[in-house]
PDB file of C-alpha atoms and ligand atoms in Angstrom:
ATOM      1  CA  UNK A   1     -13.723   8.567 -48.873  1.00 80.00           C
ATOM      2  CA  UNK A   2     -11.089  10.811 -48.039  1.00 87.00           C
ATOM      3  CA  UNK A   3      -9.176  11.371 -45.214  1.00 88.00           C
ATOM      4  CA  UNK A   4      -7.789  14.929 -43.969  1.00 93.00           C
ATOM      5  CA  UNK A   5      -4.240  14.539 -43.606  1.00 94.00           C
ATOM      6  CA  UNK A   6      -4.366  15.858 -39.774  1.00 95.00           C
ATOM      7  CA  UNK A   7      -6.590  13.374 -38.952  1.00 95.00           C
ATOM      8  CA  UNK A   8      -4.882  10.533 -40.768  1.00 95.00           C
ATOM      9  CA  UNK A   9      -1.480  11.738 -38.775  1.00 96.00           C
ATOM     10  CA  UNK A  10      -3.612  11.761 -35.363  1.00 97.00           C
ATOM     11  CA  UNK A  11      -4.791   8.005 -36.240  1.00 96.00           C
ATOM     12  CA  UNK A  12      -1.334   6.763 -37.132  1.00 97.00           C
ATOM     13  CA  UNK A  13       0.110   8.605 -34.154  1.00 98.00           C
ATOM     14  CA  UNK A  14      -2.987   6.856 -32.276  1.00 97.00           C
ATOM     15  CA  UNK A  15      -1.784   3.610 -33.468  1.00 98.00           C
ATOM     16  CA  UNK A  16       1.890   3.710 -32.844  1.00 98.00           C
ATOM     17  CA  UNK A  17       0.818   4.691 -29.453  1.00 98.00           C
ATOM     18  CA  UNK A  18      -1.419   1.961 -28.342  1.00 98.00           C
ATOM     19  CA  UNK A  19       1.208  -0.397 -29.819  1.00 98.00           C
ATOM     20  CA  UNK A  20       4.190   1.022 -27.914  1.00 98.00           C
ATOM     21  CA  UNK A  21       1.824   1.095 -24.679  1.00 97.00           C
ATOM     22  CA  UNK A  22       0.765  -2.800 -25.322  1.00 97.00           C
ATOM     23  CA  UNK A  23       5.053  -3.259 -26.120  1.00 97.00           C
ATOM     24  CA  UNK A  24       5.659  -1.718 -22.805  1.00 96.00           C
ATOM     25  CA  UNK A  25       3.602  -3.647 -20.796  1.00 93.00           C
ATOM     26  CA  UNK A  26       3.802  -7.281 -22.360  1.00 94.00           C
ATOM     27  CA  UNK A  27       7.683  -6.558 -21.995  1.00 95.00           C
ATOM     28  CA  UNK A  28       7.642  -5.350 -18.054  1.00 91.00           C
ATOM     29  CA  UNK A  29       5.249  -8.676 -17.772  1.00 88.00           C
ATOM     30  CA  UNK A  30       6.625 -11.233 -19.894  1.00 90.00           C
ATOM     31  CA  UNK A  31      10.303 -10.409 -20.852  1.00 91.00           C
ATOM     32  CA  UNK A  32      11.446  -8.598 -17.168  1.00 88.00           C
ATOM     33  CA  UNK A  33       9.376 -10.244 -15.334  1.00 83.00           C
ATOM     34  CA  UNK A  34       7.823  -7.579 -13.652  1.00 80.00           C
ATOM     35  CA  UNK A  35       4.287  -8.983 -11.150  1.00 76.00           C
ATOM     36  CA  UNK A  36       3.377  -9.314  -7.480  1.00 69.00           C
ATOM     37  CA  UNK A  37       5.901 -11.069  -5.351  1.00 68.00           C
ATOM     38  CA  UNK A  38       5.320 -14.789  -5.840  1.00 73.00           C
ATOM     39  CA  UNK A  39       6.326 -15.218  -2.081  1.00 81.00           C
ATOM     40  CA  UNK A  40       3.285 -12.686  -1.016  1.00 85.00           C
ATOM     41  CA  UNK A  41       0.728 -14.141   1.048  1.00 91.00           C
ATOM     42  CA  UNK A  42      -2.646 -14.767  -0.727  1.00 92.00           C
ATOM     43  CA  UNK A  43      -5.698 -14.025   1.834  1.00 94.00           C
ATOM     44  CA  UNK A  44      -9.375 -14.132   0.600  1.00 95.00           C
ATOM     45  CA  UNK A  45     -10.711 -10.537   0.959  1.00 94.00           C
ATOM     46  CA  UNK A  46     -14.149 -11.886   1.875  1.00 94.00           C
ATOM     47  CA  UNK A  47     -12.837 -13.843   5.009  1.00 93.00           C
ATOM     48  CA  UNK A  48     -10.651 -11.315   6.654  1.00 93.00           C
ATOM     49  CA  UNK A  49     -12.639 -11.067   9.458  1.00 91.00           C
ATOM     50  CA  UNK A  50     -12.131 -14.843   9.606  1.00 94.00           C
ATOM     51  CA  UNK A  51      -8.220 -14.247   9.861  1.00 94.00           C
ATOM     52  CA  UNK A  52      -7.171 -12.981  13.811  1.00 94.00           C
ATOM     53  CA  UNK A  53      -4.615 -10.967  12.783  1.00 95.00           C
ATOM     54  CA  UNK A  54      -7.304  -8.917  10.713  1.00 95.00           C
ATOM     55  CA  UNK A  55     -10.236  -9.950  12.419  1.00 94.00           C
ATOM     56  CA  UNK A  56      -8.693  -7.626  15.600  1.00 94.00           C
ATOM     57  CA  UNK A  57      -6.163  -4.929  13.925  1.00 95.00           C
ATOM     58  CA  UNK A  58      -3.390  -4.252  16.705  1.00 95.00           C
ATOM     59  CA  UNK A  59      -0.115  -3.799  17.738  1.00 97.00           C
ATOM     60  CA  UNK A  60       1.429  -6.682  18.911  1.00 96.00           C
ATOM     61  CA  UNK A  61       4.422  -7.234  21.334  1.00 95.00           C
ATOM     62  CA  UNK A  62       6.358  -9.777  19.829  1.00 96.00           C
ATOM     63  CA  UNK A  63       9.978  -8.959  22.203  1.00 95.00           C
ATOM     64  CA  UNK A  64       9.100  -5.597  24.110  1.00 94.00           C
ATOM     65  CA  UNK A  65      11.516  -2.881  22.625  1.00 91.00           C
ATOM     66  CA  UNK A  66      12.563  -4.901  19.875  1.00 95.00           C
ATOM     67  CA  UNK A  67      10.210  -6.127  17.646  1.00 96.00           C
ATOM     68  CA  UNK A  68       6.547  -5.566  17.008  1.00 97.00           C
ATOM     69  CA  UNK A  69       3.796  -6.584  14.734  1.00 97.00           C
ATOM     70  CA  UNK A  70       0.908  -4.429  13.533  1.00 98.00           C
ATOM     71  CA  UNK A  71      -2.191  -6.173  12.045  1.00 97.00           C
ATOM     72  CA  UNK A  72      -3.939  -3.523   9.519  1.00 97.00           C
ATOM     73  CA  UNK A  73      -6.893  -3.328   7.492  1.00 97.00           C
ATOM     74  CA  UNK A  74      -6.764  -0.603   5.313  1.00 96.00           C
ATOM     75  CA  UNK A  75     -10.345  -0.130   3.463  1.00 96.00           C
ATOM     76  CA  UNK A  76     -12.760   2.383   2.139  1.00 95.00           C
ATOM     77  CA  UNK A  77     -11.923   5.048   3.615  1.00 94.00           C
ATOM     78  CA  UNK A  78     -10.166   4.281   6.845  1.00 96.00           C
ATOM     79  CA  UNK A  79      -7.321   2.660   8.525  1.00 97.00           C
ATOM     80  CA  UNK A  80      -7.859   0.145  11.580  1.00 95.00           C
ATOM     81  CA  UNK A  81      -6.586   0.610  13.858  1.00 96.00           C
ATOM     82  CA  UNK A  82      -6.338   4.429  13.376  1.00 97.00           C
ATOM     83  CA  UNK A  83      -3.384   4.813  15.904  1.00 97.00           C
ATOM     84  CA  UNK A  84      -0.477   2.968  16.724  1.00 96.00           C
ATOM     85  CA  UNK A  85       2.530   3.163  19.232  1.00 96.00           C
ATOM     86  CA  UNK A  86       5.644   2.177  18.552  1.00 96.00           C
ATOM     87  CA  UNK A  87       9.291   2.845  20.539  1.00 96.00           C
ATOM     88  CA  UNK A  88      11.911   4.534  19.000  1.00 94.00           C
ATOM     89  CA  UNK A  89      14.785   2.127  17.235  1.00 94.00           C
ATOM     90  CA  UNK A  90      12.469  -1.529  17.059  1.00 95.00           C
ATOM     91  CA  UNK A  91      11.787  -3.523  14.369  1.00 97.00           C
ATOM     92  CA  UNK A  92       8.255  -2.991  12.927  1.00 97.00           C
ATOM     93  CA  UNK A  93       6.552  -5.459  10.843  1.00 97.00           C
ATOM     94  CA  UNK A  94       3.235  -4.392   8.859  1.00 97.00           C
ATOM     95  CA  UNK A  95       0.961  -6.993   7.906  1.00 97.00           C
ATOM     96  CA  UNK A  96      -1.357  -4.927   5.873  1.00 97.00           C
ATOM     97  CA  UNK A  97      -4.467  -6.401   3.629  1.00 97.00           C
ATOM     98  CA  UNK A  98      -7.718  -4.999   2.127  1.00 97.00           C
ATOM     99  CA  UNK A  99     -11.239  -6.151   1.931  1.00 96.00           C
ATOM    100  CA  UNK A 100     -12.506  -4.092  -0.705  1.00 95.00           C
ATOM    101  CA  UNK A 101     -10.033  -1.941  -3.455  1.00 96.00           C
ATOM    102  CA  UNK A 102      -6.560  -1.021  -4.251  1.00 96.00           C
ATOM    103  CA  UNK A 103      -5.427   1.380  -1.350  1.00 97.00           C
ATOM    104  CA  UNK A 104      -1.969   3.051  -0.131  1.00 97.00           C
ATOM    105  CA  UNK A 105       0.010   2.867   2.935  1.00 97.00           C
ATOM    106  CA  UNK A 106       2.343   5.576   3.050  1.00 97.00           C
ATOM    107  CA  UNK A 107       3.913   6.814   6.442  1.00 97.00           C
ATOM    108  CA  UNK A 108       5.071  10.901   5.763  1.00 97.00           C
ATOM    109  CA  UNK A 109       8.532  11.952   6.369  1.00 95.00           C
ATOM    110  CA  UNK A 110       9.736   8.269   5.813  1.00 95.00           C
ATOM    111  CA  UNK A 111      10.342   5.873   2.586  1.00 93.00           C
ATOM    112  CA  UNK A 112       8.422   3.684   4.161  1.00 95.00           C
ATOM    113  CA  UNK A 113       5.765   3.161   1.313  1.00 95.00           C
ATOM    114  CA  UNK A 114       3.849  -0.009   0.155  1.00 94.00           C
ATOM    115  CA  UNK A 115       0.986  -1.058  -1.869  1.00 94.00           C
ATOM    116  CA  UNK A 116      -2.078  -2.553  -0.120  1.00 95.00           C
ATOM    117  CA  UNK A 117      -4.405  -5.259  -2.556  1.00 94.00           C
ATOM    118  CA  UNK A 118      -7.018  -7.203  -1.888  1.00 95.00           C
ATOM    119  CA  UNK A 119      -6.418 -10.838  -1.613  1.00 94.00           C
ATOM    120  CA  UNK A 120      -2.561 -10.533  -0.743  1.00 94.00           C
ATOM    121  CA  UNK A 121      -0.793  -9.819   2.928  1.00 95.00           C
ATOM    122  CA  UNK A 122       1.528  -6.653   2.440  1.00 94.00           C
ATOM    123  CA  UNK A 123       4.424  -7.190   4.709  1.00 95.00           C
ATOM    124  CA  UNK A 124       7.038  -4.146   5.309  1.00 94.00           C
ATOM    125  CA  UNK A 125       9.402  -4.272   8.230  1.00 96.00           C
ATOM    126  CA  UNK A 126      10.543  -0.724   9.332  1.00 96.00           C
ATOM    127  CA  UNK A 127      12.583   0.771  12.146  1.00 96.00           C
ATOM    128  CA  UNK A 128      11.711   4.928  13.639  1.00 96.00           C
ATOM    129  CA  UNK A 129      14.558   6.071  15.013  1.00 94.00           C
ATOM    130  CA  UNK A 130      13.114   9.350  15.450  1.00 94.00           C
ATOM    131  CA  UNK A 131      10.560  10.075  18.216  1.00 95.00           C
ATOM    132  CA  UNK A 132       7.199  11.848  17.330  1.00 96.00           C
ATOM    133  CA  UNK A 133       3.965  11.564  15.468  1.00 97.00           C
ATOM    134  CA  UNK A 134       3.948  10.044  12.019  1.00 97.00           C
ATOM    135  CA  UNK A 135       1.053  10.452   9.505  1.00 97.00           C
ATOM    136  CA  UNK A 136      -0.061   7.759   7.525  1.00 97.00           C
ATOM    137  CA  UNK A 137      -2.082   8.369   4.605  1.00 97.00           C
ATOM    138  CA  UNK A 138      -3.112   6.637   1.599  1.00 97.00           C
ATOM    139  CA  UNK A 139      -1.349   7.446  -1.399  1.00 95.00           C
ATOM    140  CA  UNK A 140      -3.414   5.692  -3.791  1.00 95.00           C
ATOM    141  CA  UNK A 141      -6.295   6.881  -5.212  1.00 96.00           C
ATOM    142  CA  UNK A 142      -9.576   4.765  -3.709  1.00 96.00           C
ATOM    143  CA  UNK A 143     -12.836   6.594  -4.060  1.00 95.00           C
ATOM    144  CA  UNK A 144     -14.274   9.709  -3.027  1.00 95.00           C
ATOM    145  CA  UNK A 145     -13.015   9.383   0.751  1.00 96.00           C
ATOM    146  CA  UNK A 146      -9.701   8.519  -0.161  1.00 97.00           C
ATOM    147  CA  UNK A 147      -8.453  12.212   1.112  1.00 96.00           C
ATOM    148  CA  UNK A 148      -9.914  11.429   4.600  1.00 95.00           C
ATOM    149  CA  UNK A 149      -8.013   8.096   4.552  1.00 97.00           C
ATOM    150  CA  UNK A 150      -5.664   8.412   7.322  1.00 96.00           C
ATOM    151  CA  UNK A 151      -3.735   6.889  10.885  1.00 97.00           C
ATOM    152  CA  UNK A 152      -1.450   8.227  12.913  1.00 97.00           C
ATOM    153  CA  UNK A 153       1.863   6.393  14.078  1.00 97.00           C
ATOM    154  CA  UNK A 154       3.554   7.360  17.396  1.00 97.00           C
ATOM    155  CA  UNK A 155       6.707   6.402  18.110  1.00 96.00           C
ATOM    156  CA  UNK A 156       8.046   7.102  22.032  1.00 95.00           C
ATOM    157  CA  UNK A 157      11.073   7.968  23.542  1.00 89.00           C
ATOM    158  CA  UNK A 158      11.688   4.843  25.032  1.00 78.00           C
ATOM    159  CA  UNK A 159      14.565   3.252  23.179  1.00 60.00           C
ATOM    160  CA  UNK A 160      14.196  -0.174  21.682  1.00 51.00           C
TER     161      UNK A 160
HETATM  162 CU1  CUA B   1      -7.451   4.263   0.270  1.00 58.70          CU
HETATM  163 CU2  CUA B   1      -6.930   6.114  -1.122  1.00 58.70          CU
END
């Protein structure tokens, strides 16, 4: 049997590619280290609705002006709750999980950007200093609603 050389370069090429792929990512896992915080809260994405943080997605007062919690659920292809309200200047912390796939939680015009999984808590803590209306989309591709996957964040005058 003989090979044409083309084809024999695209199979070595093919080769040395998988191999520096499979290199890549066995060093990122096992040499740097590189996986999910080992601190990140594990939730079962079956039983969210078990959980009352998830079980009633809202914005919670913890000390008025200062800090607040928001409980999300971010699934296919929606955001609950779908609006939140913040004031200007407090402390924000995002508990964000998923029931069903991989989504995004990405608020425009800020870095505030995570990951959402199933079967961990995402917790970001964030402060808005400027007043207005904030979109929050999902930056991670999640099916074919994933474009209408959206919330929007207000954050009011009121200083915190
Ligand atoms: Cu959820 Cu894209």
């Amino acid at each position: 049997m003989t090979i044409n050389k083309y084809e024999k370069a695209w199979l070595i090429f093919s080769a040395v590619m998988v191999v520096a792929f499979l290199s890549i990512i066995g060093y990122f896992s096992f040499v740097a280290g590189l996986q999910t915080p080992q601190e990140a809260e594990v939730i079962d994405p079956l039983l969210i609705g078990e959980d009352a943080r998830f079980s009633q997605p809202r914005v919670e007062e913890v000390i008025p002006g200062e800090l607040y919690n928001v409980y999300m659920v971010g699934r296919m292809w929606s955001y609950s709750p779908r609006e939140l309200q913040v004031p200007r200047g407090a402390y924000v912390k995002f508990y964000i999980t998923s029931p069903d796939v991989q989504h995004g939680f990405h608020v425009v015009g800020t870095n505030v950007q995570a990951n959402v999984i199933p079967g961990y808590v995402t917790v970001i803590t964030a402060r808005f200093e400027k007043p207005g209306e904030y979109l929050i989309v999902c930056n991670e591709y999640c099916g074919r609603g994933h474009q209408f996957m959206r919330a929007k964040l207000i954050v009011t005058e009121d200083e915190g």
